[in-house]
Amino acid sequence: MQAASFDNYAQQYDEHFTFSPVGWLQRKAVYDYLLPLLNKEVSVLEINCGTGYDAFEIVKYVKEVLATDASSKMIEQCEIKNKAAKNISFKVKPIQQLQEEIKNTNFIFSNFGGLNCLSPQDLAAFSKKCNTILNKEADLFFVIMGRKCIWERLYFKIKGDPKKAIRRQSKEGIDTVINGSEFTTWYYSPKEIQDFFTSGYKTQHISGVGLFVPPSYLNPFFANKKILLKLFNGLDKVFCKFKWTANYADHYIIHLTKIN
Ligand SMILES: C[S@@+](CC[C@H](N)C(=O)[O-])C[C@H]1O[C@@H](n2cnc3c(N)ncnc32)[C@H](O)[C@@H]1O
């Protein structure tokens, strides 16, 4: 069901999110931390790669990228862009079925909420697989939607929808609609992610992405408020250096290294 929903969104995804004002600023904020970690020794496994924007960026800095996604239509968009890029390949494969790919990488990357598409059971199974077959010293770099996004709480309260304002607190999956298709979203705090990856990992970094810069569903409101967005982006550059922002931002970065 999840993959089919994203199939219906694949053609519009870049316009609606990747190249939208909010999506673009949040992605650049991720790169501020991600790109300095990359070098030509790194073989990236990107899970939930979407339309492949990151894969084509990252491959400039690393040895190779294998980018995977559960949605065949998302991978189709990647292949359309993949004219002659070297050391990059794409595969339709859900996170739940990755095995050899995990064995053969030293850097697993998940951007913008792909892991929020996994239930706690599936996330536990994925972390267990990483515990057993992932190479020592491999990095995990995840960008996830947290539970206490301040923007979301304020926005839906002001809109008179107090239930939606606290939807991220739910332990159950939340029904979400994109482009008319329904899928389920689970929200996870940084502490919950650390608890999934307890044995043998060192937490290298945790920080917010989109504390002042709002969630992307506010793109229409900010479309003609570029100066305000620029100001918010400047504030994020100052404040999102701090770990506490991870709890209150739209997304957060968590970077772990396997040490055992
Ligand atoms: C919000 S998009 C993020 C896409 C991309 N990483 C980005 O930065 O724009 C979430 C992606 O997760 C993919 N996805 C959802 N469930 C998945 C699963 N179980 N395994 C792999 N990919 C999944 C969707 O197809 C979609 O491409």
PDB file of C-alpha atoms and ligand atoms in Angstrom:
ATOM      1  CA  MET A   1       0.000   0.000   0.000  1.00  0.00           C
ATOM      2  CA  GLN A   2       2.798   2.458   0.886  1.00  0.00           C
ATOM      3  CA  ALA A   3       4.678   1.974  -2.387  1.00  0.00           C
ATOM      4  CA  ALA A   4       1.505   2.272  -4.475  1.00  0.00           C
ATOM      5  CA  SER A   5       0.719   5.631  -2.826  1.00  0.00           C
ATOM      6  CA  PHE A   6       4.152   6.981  -3.691  1.00  0.00           C
ATOM      7  CA  ASP A   7       3.781   5.583  -7.237  1.00  0.00           C
ATOM      8  CA  ASN A   8       0.926   8.048  -7.726  1.00  0.00           C
ATOM      9  CA  TYR A   9       3.074  10.918  -6.419  1.00  0.00           C
ATOM     10  CA  ALA A  10       6.318  10.188  -8.312  1.00  0.00           C
ATOM     11  CA  GLN A  11       5.755  12.507 -11.282  1.00  0.00           C
ATOM     12  CA  GLN A  12       4.844  15.525  -9.151  1.00  0.00           C
ATOM     13  CA  TYR A  13       7.297  14.859  -6.308  1.00  0.00           C
ATOM     14  CA  ASP A  14      10.150  17.079  -7.508  1.00  0.00           C
ATOM     15  CA  GLU A  15       7.841  19.999  -8.238  1.00  0.00           C
ATOM     16  CA  HIS A  16       5.876  19.622  -4.973  1.00  0.00           C
ATOM     17  CA  PHE A  17       8.784  18.901  -2.649  1.00  0.00           C
ATOM     18  CA  THR A  18      12.340  18.700  -4.047  1.00  0.00           C
ATOM     19  CA  PHE A  19      12.318  22.076  -5.794  1.00  0.00           C
ATOM     20  CA  SER A  20       9.758  23.761  -3.550  1.00  0.00           C
ATOM     21  CA  PRO A  21      11.049  26.666  -1.413  1.00  0.00           C
ATOM     22  CA  VAL A  22      10.728  24.744   1.864  1.00  0.00           C
ATOM     23  CA  GLY A  23      11.914  21.380   0.524  1.00  0.00           C
ATOM     24  CA  TRP A  24      14.967  23.002  -1.023  1.00  0.00           C
ATOM     25  CA  LEU A  25      16.024  24.802   2.199  1.00  0.00           C
ATOM     26  CA  GLN A  26      15.537  21.691   4.325  1.00  0.00           C
ATOM     27  CA  ARG A  27      17.569  19.582   1.867  1.00  0.00           C
ATOM     28  CA  LYS A  28      20.421  22.100   1.848  1.00  0.00           C
ATOM     29  CA  ALA A  29      20.410  22.009   5.674  1.00  0.00           C
ATOM     30  CA  VAL A  30      20.849  18.216   5.519  1.00  0.00           C
ATOM     31  CA  TYR A  31      23.773  18.628   3.111  1.00  0.00           C
ATOM     32  CA  ASP A  32      25.579  20.929   5.567  1.00  0.00           C
ATOM     33  CA  TYR A  33      26.101  17.866   7.785  1.00  0.00           C
ATOM     34  CA  LEU A  34      26.050  15.089   5.202  1.00  0.00           C
ATOM     35  CA  LEU A  35      28.542  16.216   2.555  1.00  0.00           C
ATOM     36  CA  PRO A  36      31.561  16.681   4.894  1.00  0.00           C
ATOM     37  CA  LEU A  37      31.200  12.989   5.918  1.00  0.00           C
ATOM     38  CA  LEU A  38      31.624  11.700   2.361  1.00  0.00           C
ATOM     39  CA  ASN A  39      34.804  10.623   0.577  1.00  0.00           C
ATOM     40  CA  LYS A  40      35.933   8.216  -2.129  1.00  0.00           C
ATOM     41  CA  GLU A  41      36.089   5.267   0.327  1.00  0.00           C
ATOM     42  CA  VAL A  42      32.345   5.434   0.902  1.00  0.00           C
ATOM     43  CA  SER A  43      29.855   3.070  -0.767  1.00  0.00           C
ATOM     44  CA  VAL A  44      26.431   4.532  -0.115  1.00  0.00           C
ATOM     45  CA  LEU A  45      23.256   2.500   0.164  1.00  0.00           C
ATOM     46  CA  GLU A  46      20.439   4.998  -0.092  1.00  0.00           C
ATOM     47  CA  ILE A  47      17.139   3.560   1.089  1.00  0.00           C
ATOM     48  CA  ASN A  48      13.848   5.274   0.076  1.00  0.00           C
ATOM     49  CA  CYS A  49      15.670   7.398  -2.536  1.00  0.00           C
ATOM     50  CA  GLY A  50      12.508   8.859  -4.084  1.00  0.00           C
ATOM     51  CA  THR A  51      13.210  10.591  -7.401  1.00  0.00           C
ATOM     52  CA  GLY A  52      16.981  10.401  -6.872  1.00  0.00           C
ATOM     53  CA  TYR A  53      18.009  14.028  -6.356  1.00  0.00           C
ATOM     54  CA  ASP A  54      20.314  13.110  -3.454  1.00  0.00           C
ATOM     55  CA  ALA A  55      21.811  10.085  -5.200  1.00  0.00           C
ATOM     56  CA  PHE A  56      23.004  12.231  -8.135  1.00  0.00           C
ATOM     57  CA  GLU A  57      24.478  14.798  -5.714  1.00  0.00           C
ATOM     58  CA  ILE A  58      26.153  12.304  -3.396  1.00  0.00           C
ATOM     59  CA  VAL A  59      27.782  10.241  -6.151  1.00  0.00           C
ATOM     60  CA  LYS A  60      30.063  13.230  -6.919  1.00  0.00           C
ATOM     61  CA  TYR A  61      31.771  12.732  -3.549  1.00  0.00           C
ATOM     62  CA  VAL A  62      31.812   8.946  -2.999  1.00  0.00           C
ATOM     63  CA  LYS A  63      32.999   5.693  -4.574  1.00  0.00           C
ATOM     64  CA  GLU A  64      29.497   4.508  -5.548  1.00  0.00           C
ATOM     65  CA  VAL A  65      25.805   4.843  -4.778  1.00  0.00           C
ATOM     66  CA  LEU A  66      23.133   2.166  -4.826  1.00  0.00           C
ATOM     67  CA  ALA A  67      19.801   3.932  -4.439  1.00  0.00           C
ATOM     68  CA  THR A  68      16.705   1.893  -3.619  1.00  0.00           C
ATOM     69  CA  ASP A  69      13.011   2.600  -3.135  1.00  0.00           C
ATOM     70  CA  ALA A  70       9.852   0.525  -2.744  1.00  0.00           C
ATOM     71  CA  SER A  71       8.075   2.524  -5.458  1.00  0.00           C
ATOM     72  CA  SER A  72       8.775   1.464  -9.041  1.00  0.00           C
ATOM     73  CA  LYS A  73       7.500   4.828 -10.312  1.00  0.00           C
ATOM     74  CA  MET A  74       9.986   6.699  -8.094  1.00  0.00           C
ATOM     75  CA  ILE A  75      12.811   4.553  -9.478  1.00  0.00           C
ATOM     76  CA  GLU A  76      11.462   5.208 -12.994  1.00  0.00           C
ATOM     77  CA  GLN A  77      11.974   8.955 -12.336  1.00  0.00           C
ATOM     78  CA  CYS A  78      15.579   8.226 -11.246  1.00  0.00           C
ATOM     79  CA  GLU A  79      16.259   6.234 -14.403  1.00  0.00           C
ATOM     80  CA  ILE A  80      14.871   9.047 -16.588  1.00  0.00           C
ATOM     81  CA  LYS A  81      17.466  11.384 -15.024  1.00  0.00           C
ATOM     82  CA  ASN A  82      20.243   8.789 -15.208  1.00  0.00           C
ATOM     83  CA  LYS A  83      21.717   9.701 -18.580  1.00  0.00           C
ATOM     84  CA  ALA A  84      25.365   8.729 -18.230  1.00  0.00           C
ATOM     85  CA  ALA A  85      26.186   8.957 -14.558  1.00  0.00           C
ATOM     86  CA  LYS A  86      28.923   6.579 -13.454  1.00  0.00           C
ATOM     87  CA  ASN A  87      29.036   4.581 -10.220  1.00  0.00           C
ATOM     88  CA  ILE A  88      25.338   4.962  -9.580  1.00  0.00           C
ATOM     89  CA  SER A  89      22.601   2.366  -9.772  1.00  0.00           C
ATOM     90  CA  PHE A  90      18.942   2.186  -8.847  1.00  0.00           C
ATOM     91  CA  LYS A  91      16.825  -0.697  -7.666  1.00  0.00           C
ATOM     92  CA  VAL A  92      13.164  -1.175  -6.738  1.00  0.00           C
ATOM     93  CA  LYS A  93      13.375  -2.795  -3.317  1.00  0.00           C
ATOM     94  CA  PRO A  94      11.574  -2.091  -0.034  1.00  0.00           C
ATOM     95  CA  ILE A  95      13.723  -1.526   3.033  1.00  0.00           C
ATOM     96  CA  GLN A  96      12.162  -4.661   4.531  1.00  0.00           C
ATOM     97  CA  GLN A  97      13.778  -6.810   1.804  1.00  0.00           C
ATOM     98  CA  LEU A  98      17.307  -5.361   1.819  1.00  0.00           C
ATOM     99  CA  GLN A  99      19.934  -7.946   2.762  1.00  0.00           C
ATOM    100  CA  GLU A 100      23.007  -8.241   0.514  1.00  0.00           C
ATOM    101  CA  GLU A 101      22.810  -4.482  -0.043  1.00  0.00           C
ATOM    102  CA  ILE A 102      23.271  -3.896   3.701  1.00  0.00           C
ATOM    103  CA  LYS A 103      26.244  -6.274   3.787  1.00  0.00           C
ATOM    104  CA  ASN A 104      27.967  -4.474   0.927  1.00  0.00           C
ATOM    105  CA  THR A 105      27.760  -0.885   2.156  1.00  0.00           C
ATOM    106  CA  ASN A 106      29.599   1.258   4.661  1.00  0.00           C
ATOM    107  CA  PHE A 107      27.080   4.136   4.647  1.00  0.00           C
ATOM    108  CA  ILE A 108      23.304   3.817   4.829  1.00  0.00           C
ATOM    109  CA  PHE A 109      21.439   7.015   4.002  1.00  0.00           C
ATOM    110  CA  SER A 110      17.733   7.703   4.422  1.00  0.00           C
ATOM    111  CA  ASN A 111      16.463  11.198   3.694  1.00  0.00           C
ATOM    112  CA  PHE A 112      13.176  12.939   4.471  1.00  0.00           C
ATOM    113  CA  GLY A 113      11.006  10.519   6.281  1.00  0.00           C
ATOM    114  CA  GLY A 114      11.431   7.226   4.436  1.00  0.00           C
ATOM    115  CA  LEU A 115      11.866   5.557   7.830  1.00  0.00           C
ATOM    116  CA  ASN A 116       8.596   7.181   8.933  1.00  0.00           C
ATOM    117  CA  CYS A 117       6.943   4.826   6.428  1.00  0.00           C
ATOM    118  CA  LEU A 118       8.043   1.830   8.523  1.00  0.00           C
ATOM    119  CA  SER A 119       5.973   0.474  11.412  1.00  0.00           C
ATOM    120  CA  PRO A 120       7.816  -0.070  14.721  1.00  0.00           C
ATOM    121  CA  GLN A 121       7.890  -3.814  13.899  1.00  0.00           C
ATOM    122  CA  ASP A 122       9.503  -3.194  10.501  1.00  0.00           C
ATOM    123  CA  LEU A 123      11.934  -0.674  11.962  1.00  0.00           C
ATOM    124  CA  ALA A 124      12.924  -3.176  14.658  1.00  0.00           C
ATOM    125  CA  ALA A 125      13.515  -5.826  11.989  1.00  0.00           C
ATOM    126  CA  PHE A 126      15.624  -3.393   9.932  1.00  0.00           C
ATOM    127  CA  SER A 127      17.746  -2.403  12.951  1.00  0.00           C
ATOM    128  CA  LYS A 128      18.203  -6.073  13.872  1.00  0.00           C
ATOM    129  CA  LYS A 129      19.471  -6.763  10.352  1.00  0.00           C
ATOM    130  CA  CYS A 130      21.900  -3.826  10.643  1.00  0.00           C
ATOM    131  CA  ASN A 131      23.055  -5.178  14.033  1.00  0.00           C
ATOM    132  CA  THR A 132      23.914  -8.545  12.545  1.00  0.00           C
ATOM    133  CA  ILE A 133      25.121  -7.987   8.976  1.00  0.00           C
ATOM    134  CA  LEU A 134      26.264  -4.370   8.666  1.00  0.00           C
ATOM    135  CA  ASN A 135      30.037  -3.888   8.638  1.00  0.00           C
ATOM    136  CA  LYS A 136      31.809  -2.466  11.654  1.00  0.00           C
ATOM    137  CA  GLU A 137      32.544   1.276  11.276  1.00  0.00           C
ATOM    138  CA  ALA A 138      29.659   1.714   8.849  1.00  0.00           C
ATOM    139  CA  ASP A 139      27.637   4.915   9.201  1.00  0.00           C
ATOM    140  CA  LEU A 140      23.884   5.318   9.420  1.00  0.00           C
ATOM    141  CA  PHE A 141      22.632   8.784   8.457  1.00  0.00           C
ATOM    142  CA  PHE A 142      18.885   9.199   8.801  1.00  0.00           C
ATOM    143  CA  VAL A 143      16.583  12.206   8.390  1.00  0.00           C
ATOM    144  CA  ILE A 144      13.337  11.512  10.202  1.00  0.00           C
ATOM    145  CA  MET A 145      10.116  13.287  11.194  1.00  0.00           C
ATOM    146  CA  GLY A 146      10.032  13.732  14.956  1.00  0.00           C
ATOM    147  CA  ARG A 147       7.150  13.941  17.390  1.00  0.00           C
ATOM    148  CA  LYS A 148       6.960  17.526  18.661  1.00  0.00           C
ATOM    149  CA  CYS A 149       7.217  19.777  15.592  1.00  0.00           C
ATOM    150  CA  ILE A 150       6.363  23.250  16.910  1.00  0.00           C
ATOM    151  CA  TRP A 151       5.154  24.524  13.546  1.00  0.00           C
ATOM    152  CA  GLU A 152       2.719  21.651  13.210  1.00  0.00           C
ATOM    153  CA  ARG A 153       1.286  22.155  16.702  1.00  0.00           C
ATOM    154  CA  LEU A 154       0.766  25.888  16.170  1.00  0.00           C
ATOM    155  CA  TYR A 155      -0.525  25.620  12.615  1.00  0.00           C
ATOM    156  CA  PHE A 156      -3.237  23.037  13.288  1.00  0.00           C
ATOM    157  CA  LYS A 157      -4.234  24.655  16.594  1.00  0.00           C
ATOM    158  CA  ILE A 158      -4.727  27.975  14.795  1.00  0.00           C
ATOM    159  CA  LYS A 159      -6.691  26.127  12.096  1.00  0.00           C
ATOM    160  CA  GLY A 160      -8.979  24.764  14.837  1.00  0.00           C
ATOM    161  CA  ASP A 161      -7.847  21.138  14.512  1.00  0.00           C
ATOM    162  CA  PRO A 162      -6.340  20.323  17.930  1.00  0.00           C
ATOM    163  CA  LYS A 163      -6.365  16.569  17.219  1.00  0.00           C
ATOM    164  CA  LYS A 164      -4.151  17.002  14.160  1.00  0.00           C
ATOM    165  CA  ALA A 165      -1.924  19.394  16.133  1.00  0.00           C
ATOM    166  CA  ILE A 166      -0.794  16.470  18.312  1.00  0.00           C
ATOM    167  CA  ARG A 167      -1.009  13.660  15.759  1.00  0.00           C
ATOM    168  CA  ARG A 168       2.758  13.071  15.900  1.00  0.00           C
ATOM    169  CA  GLN A 169       2.412  11.987  19.539  1.00  0.00           C
ATOM    170  CA  SER A 170       0.472   8.885  18.533  1.00  0.00           C
ATOM    171  CA  LYS A 171       2.192   5.501  18.814  1.00  0.00           C
ATOM    172  CA  GLU A 172      -0.205   4.205  16.154  1.00  0.00           C
ATOM    173  CA  GLY A 173       0.352   4.809  12.462  1.00  0.00           C
ATOM    174  CA  ILE A 174      -1.351   7.978  11.216  1.00  0.00           C
ATOM    175  CA  ASP A 175      -3.327   7.876   7.960  1.00  0.00           C
ATOM    176  CA  THR A 176      -1.786  10.416   5.605  1.00  0.00           C
ATOM    177  CA  VAL A 177      -2.974  11.500   2.165  1.00  0.00           C
ATOM    178  CA  ILE A 178      -0.713  12.611  -0.662  1.00  0.00           C
ATOM    179  CA  ASN A 179      -2.056  13.312  -4.085  1.00  0.00           C
ATOM    180  CA  GLY A 180      -5.276  11.534  -3.196  1.00  0.00           C
ATOM    181  CA  SER A 181      -3.511   8.317  -2.105  1.00  0.00           C
ATOM    182  CA  GLU A 182      -3.492   7.127   1.488  1.00  0.00           C
ATOM    183  CA  PHE A 183      -0.518   5.755   3.333  1.00  0.00           C
ATOM    184  CA  THR A 184       0.511   5.348   6.961  1.00  0.00           C
ATOM    185  CA  THR A 185       3.084   7.438   8.809  1.00  0.00           C
ATOM    186  CA  TRP A 186       4.748   6.573  12.106  1.00  0.00           C
ATOM    187  CA  TYR A 187       6.616   9.309  13.981  1.00  0.00           C
ATOM    188  CA  TYR A 188       9.784   8.612  15.980  1.00  0.00           C
ATOM    189  CA  SER A 189      11.733  10.712  18.460  1.00  0.00           C
ATOM    190  CA  PRO A 190      15.567  10.664  18.354  1.00  0.00           C
ATOM    191  CA  LYS A 191      15.530   8.649  21.598  1.00  0.00           C
ATOM    192  CA  GLU A 192      13.241   6.022  20.035  1.00  0.00           C
ATOM    193  CA  ILE A 193      15.614   5.669  17.067  1.00  0.00           C
ATOM    194  CA  GLN A 194      18.586   5.339  19.428  1.00  0.00           C
ATOM    195  CA  ASP A 195      16.668   2.611  21.279  1.00  0.00           C
ATOM    196  CA  PHE A 196      16.224   0.653  18.033  1.00  0.00           C
ATOM    197  CA  PHE A 197      19.979   0.852  17.396  1.00  0.00           C
ATOM    198  CA  THR A 198      21.231   0.214  20.929  1.00  0.00           C
ATOM    199  CA  SER A 199      23.833  -2.497  20.660  1.00  0.00           C
ATOM    200  CA  GLY A 200      27.167  -1.355  19.326  1.00  0.00           C
ATOM    201  CA  TYR A 201      26.469   2.100  17.895  1.00  0.00           C
ATOM    202  CA  LYS A 202      27.942   5.462  18.724  1.00  0.00           C
ATOM    203  CA  THR A 203      25.695   8.480  18.243  1.00  0.00           C
ATOM    204  CA  GLN A 204      27.772  11.009  16.317  1.00  0.00           C
ATOM    205  CA  HIS A 205      25.237  13.740  15.762  1.00  0.00           C
ATOM    206  CA  ILE A 206      21.609  14.702  16.348  1.00  0.00           C
ATOM    207  CA  SER A 207      20.089  18.030  15.268  1.00  0.00           C
ATOM    208  CA  GLY A 208      16.907  19.566  13.911  1.00  0.00           C
ATOM    209  CA  VAL A 209      16.072  20.330  10.273  1.00  0.00           C
ATOM    210  CA  GLY A 210      13.258  22.844   9.874  1.00  0.00           C
ATOM    211  CA  LEU A 211      12.789  24.474  13.265  1.00  0.00           C
ATOM    212  CA  PHE A 212      11.986  27.945  11.903  1.00  0.00           C
ATOM    213  CA  VAL A 213      11.711  26.802   8.269  1.00  0.00           C
ATOM    214  CA  PRO A 214       8.232  25.222   8.274  1.00  0.00           C
ATOM    215  CA  PRO A 215       6.948  21.820   7.100  1.00  0.00           C
ATOM    216  CA  SER A 216       6.483  21.533   3.341  1.00  0.00           C
ATOM    217  CA  TYR A 217       2.670  21.589   3.477  1.00  0.00           C
ATOM    218  CA  LEU A 218       3.108  25.314   4.228  1.00  0.00           C
ATOM    219  CA  ASN A 219       4.816  25.867   0.862  1.00  0.00           C
ATOM    220  CA  PRO A 220       1.729  27.572  -0.653  1.00  0.00           C
ATOM    221  CA  PHE A 221       1.623  30.086   2.227  1.00  0.00           C
ATOM    222  CA  PHE A 222       5.340  30.919   1.914  1.00  0.00           C
ATOM    223  CA  ALA A 223       5.490  30.923  -1.894  1.00  0.00           C
ATOM    224  CA  ASN A 224       5.556  34.739  -2.066  1.00  0.00           C
ATOM    225  CA  LYS A 225       7.279  35.327   1.296  1.00  0.00           C
ATOM    226  CA  LYS A 226      10.842  34.623   0.201  1.00  0.00           C
ATOM    227  CA  ILE A 227      12.411  37.176   2.565  1.00  0.00           C
ATOM    228  CA  LEU A 228      10.663  35.658   5.582  1.00  0.00           C
ATOM    229  CA  LEU A 229      11.804  32.172   4.550  1.00  0.00           C
ATOM    230  CA  LYS A 230      15.344  33.490   4.160  1.00  0.00           C
ATOM    231  CA  LEU A 231      15.167  34.888   7.686  1.00  0.00           C
ATOM    232  CA  PHE A 232      13.855  31.557   9.028  1.00  0.00           C
ATOM    233  CA  ASN A 233      16.647  29.756   7.205  1.00  0.00           C
ATOM    234  CA  GLY A 234      19.205  32.068   8.842  1.00  0.00           C
ATOM    235  CA  LEU A 235      17.708  31.329  12.270  1.00  0.00           C
ATOM    236  CA  ASP A 236      17.843  27.578  11.546  1.00  0.00           C
ATOM    237  CA  LYS A 237      21.529  27.902  10.674  1.00  0.00           C
ATOM    238  CA  VAL A 238      22.129  29.368  14.145  1.00  0.00           C
ATOM    239  CA  PHE A 239      19.788  27.251  16.284  1.00  0.00           C
ATOM    240  CA  CYS A 240      19.791  23.878  14.513  1.00  0.00           C
ATOM    241  CA  LYS A 241      23.382  23.310  15.598  1.00  0.00           C
ATOM    242  CA  PHE A 242      21.920  22.312  18.979  1.00  0.00           C
ATOM    243  CA  LYS A 243      20.742  18.797  19.753  1.00  0.00           C
ATOM    244  CA  TRP A 244      17.523  19.907  21.505  1.00  0.00           C
ATOM    245  CA  THR A 245      16.180  21.295  18.217  1.00  0.00           C
ATOM    246  CA  ALA A 246      15.761  17.713  16.956  1.00  0.00           C
ATOM    247  CA  ASN A 247      12.739  17.280  19.198  1.00  0.00           C
ATOM    248  CA  TYR A 248      10.918  20.373  17.961  1.00  0.00           C
ATOM    249  CA  ALA A 249      11.818  20.651  14.274  1.00  0.00           C
ATOM    250  CA  ASP A 250       9.912  19.201  11.298  1.00  0.00           C
ATOM    251  CA  HIS A 251      12.717  16.678  10.642  1.00  0.00           C
ATOM    252  CA  TYR A 252      15.913  15.776  12.431  1.00  0.00           C
ATOM    253  CA  ILE A 253      19.256  14.270  11.485  1.00  0.00           C
ATOM    254  CA  ILE A 254      20.581  11.298  13.409  1.00  0.00           C
ATOM    255  CA  HIS A 255      24.044   9.989  12.547  1.00  0.00           C
ATOM    256  CA  LEU A 256      25.231   6.734  14.138  1.00  0.00           C
ATOM    257  CA  THR A 257      28.424   4.746  13.591  1.00  0.00           C
ATOM    258  CA  LYS A 258      28.585   0.999  14.170  1.00  0.00           C
ATOM    259  CA  ILE A 259      31.406   0.303  16.594  1.00  0.00           C
ATOM    260  CA  ASN A 260      30.939  -3.448  17.283  1.00  0.00           C
TER     261      ASN A 260
HETATM  262  C1  LIG B   1       9.038  11.510   1.531  1.00  0.00           C
HETATM  263  S1  LIG B   1       9.730  10.493   0.300  1.00  0.00           S
HETATM  264  C2  LIG B   1      11.469  10.848   0.461  1.00  0.00           C
HETATM  265  C3  LIG B   1      12.197  10.637  -0.841  1.00  0.00           C
HETATM  266  C4  LIG B   1      13.646  11.062  -0.884  1.00  0.00           C
HETATM  267  N1  LIG B   1      14.450  10.355   0.079  1.00  0.00           N
HETATM  268  C5  LIG B   1      13.829  12.552  -0.709  1.00  0.00           C
HETATM  269  O1  LIG B   1      14.734  12.959   0.017  1.00  0.00           O
HETATM  270  O2  LIG B   1      13.134  13.340  -1.328  1.00  0.00           O
HETATM  271  C6  LIG B   1       9.613   8.892   0.999  1.00  0.00           C
HETATM  272  C7  LIG B   1      10.070   7.780   0.063  1.00  0.00           C
HETATM  273  O3  LIG B   1      10.061   6.559   0.807  1.00  0.00           O
HETATM  274  C8  LIG B   1       9.668   5.521  -0.074  1.00  0.00           C
HETATM  275  N2  LIG B   1       9.210   4.383   0.744  1.00  0.00           N
HETATM  276  C9  LIG B   1       8.091   4.281   1.488  1.00  0.00           C
HETATM  277  N3  LIG B   1       8.057   3.096   2.121  1.00  0.00           N
HETATM  278  C10 LIG B   1       9.186   2.438   1.768  1.00  0.00           C
HETATM  279  C11 LIG B   1       9.745   1.173   2.094  1.00  0.00           C
HETATM  280  N4  LIG B   1       9.107   0.346   2.901  1.00  0.00           N
HETATM  281  N5  LIG B   1      10.923   0.819   1.536  1.00  0.00           N
HETATM  282  C12 LIG B   1      11.577   1.674   0.691  1.00  0.00           C
HETATM  283  N6  LIG B   1      11.104   2.876   0.341  1.00  0.00           N
HETATM  284  C13 LIG B   1       9.926   3.255   0.890  1.00  0.00           C
HETATM  285  C14 LIG B   1       8.586   6.142  -0.928  1.00  0.00           C
HETATM  286  O4  LIG B   1       8.359   5.429  -2.116  1.00  0.00           O
HETATM  287  C15 LIG B   1       9.188   7.547  -1.154  1.00  0.00           C
HETATM  288  O5  LIG B   1       9.968   7.569  -2.308  1.00  0.00           O
END
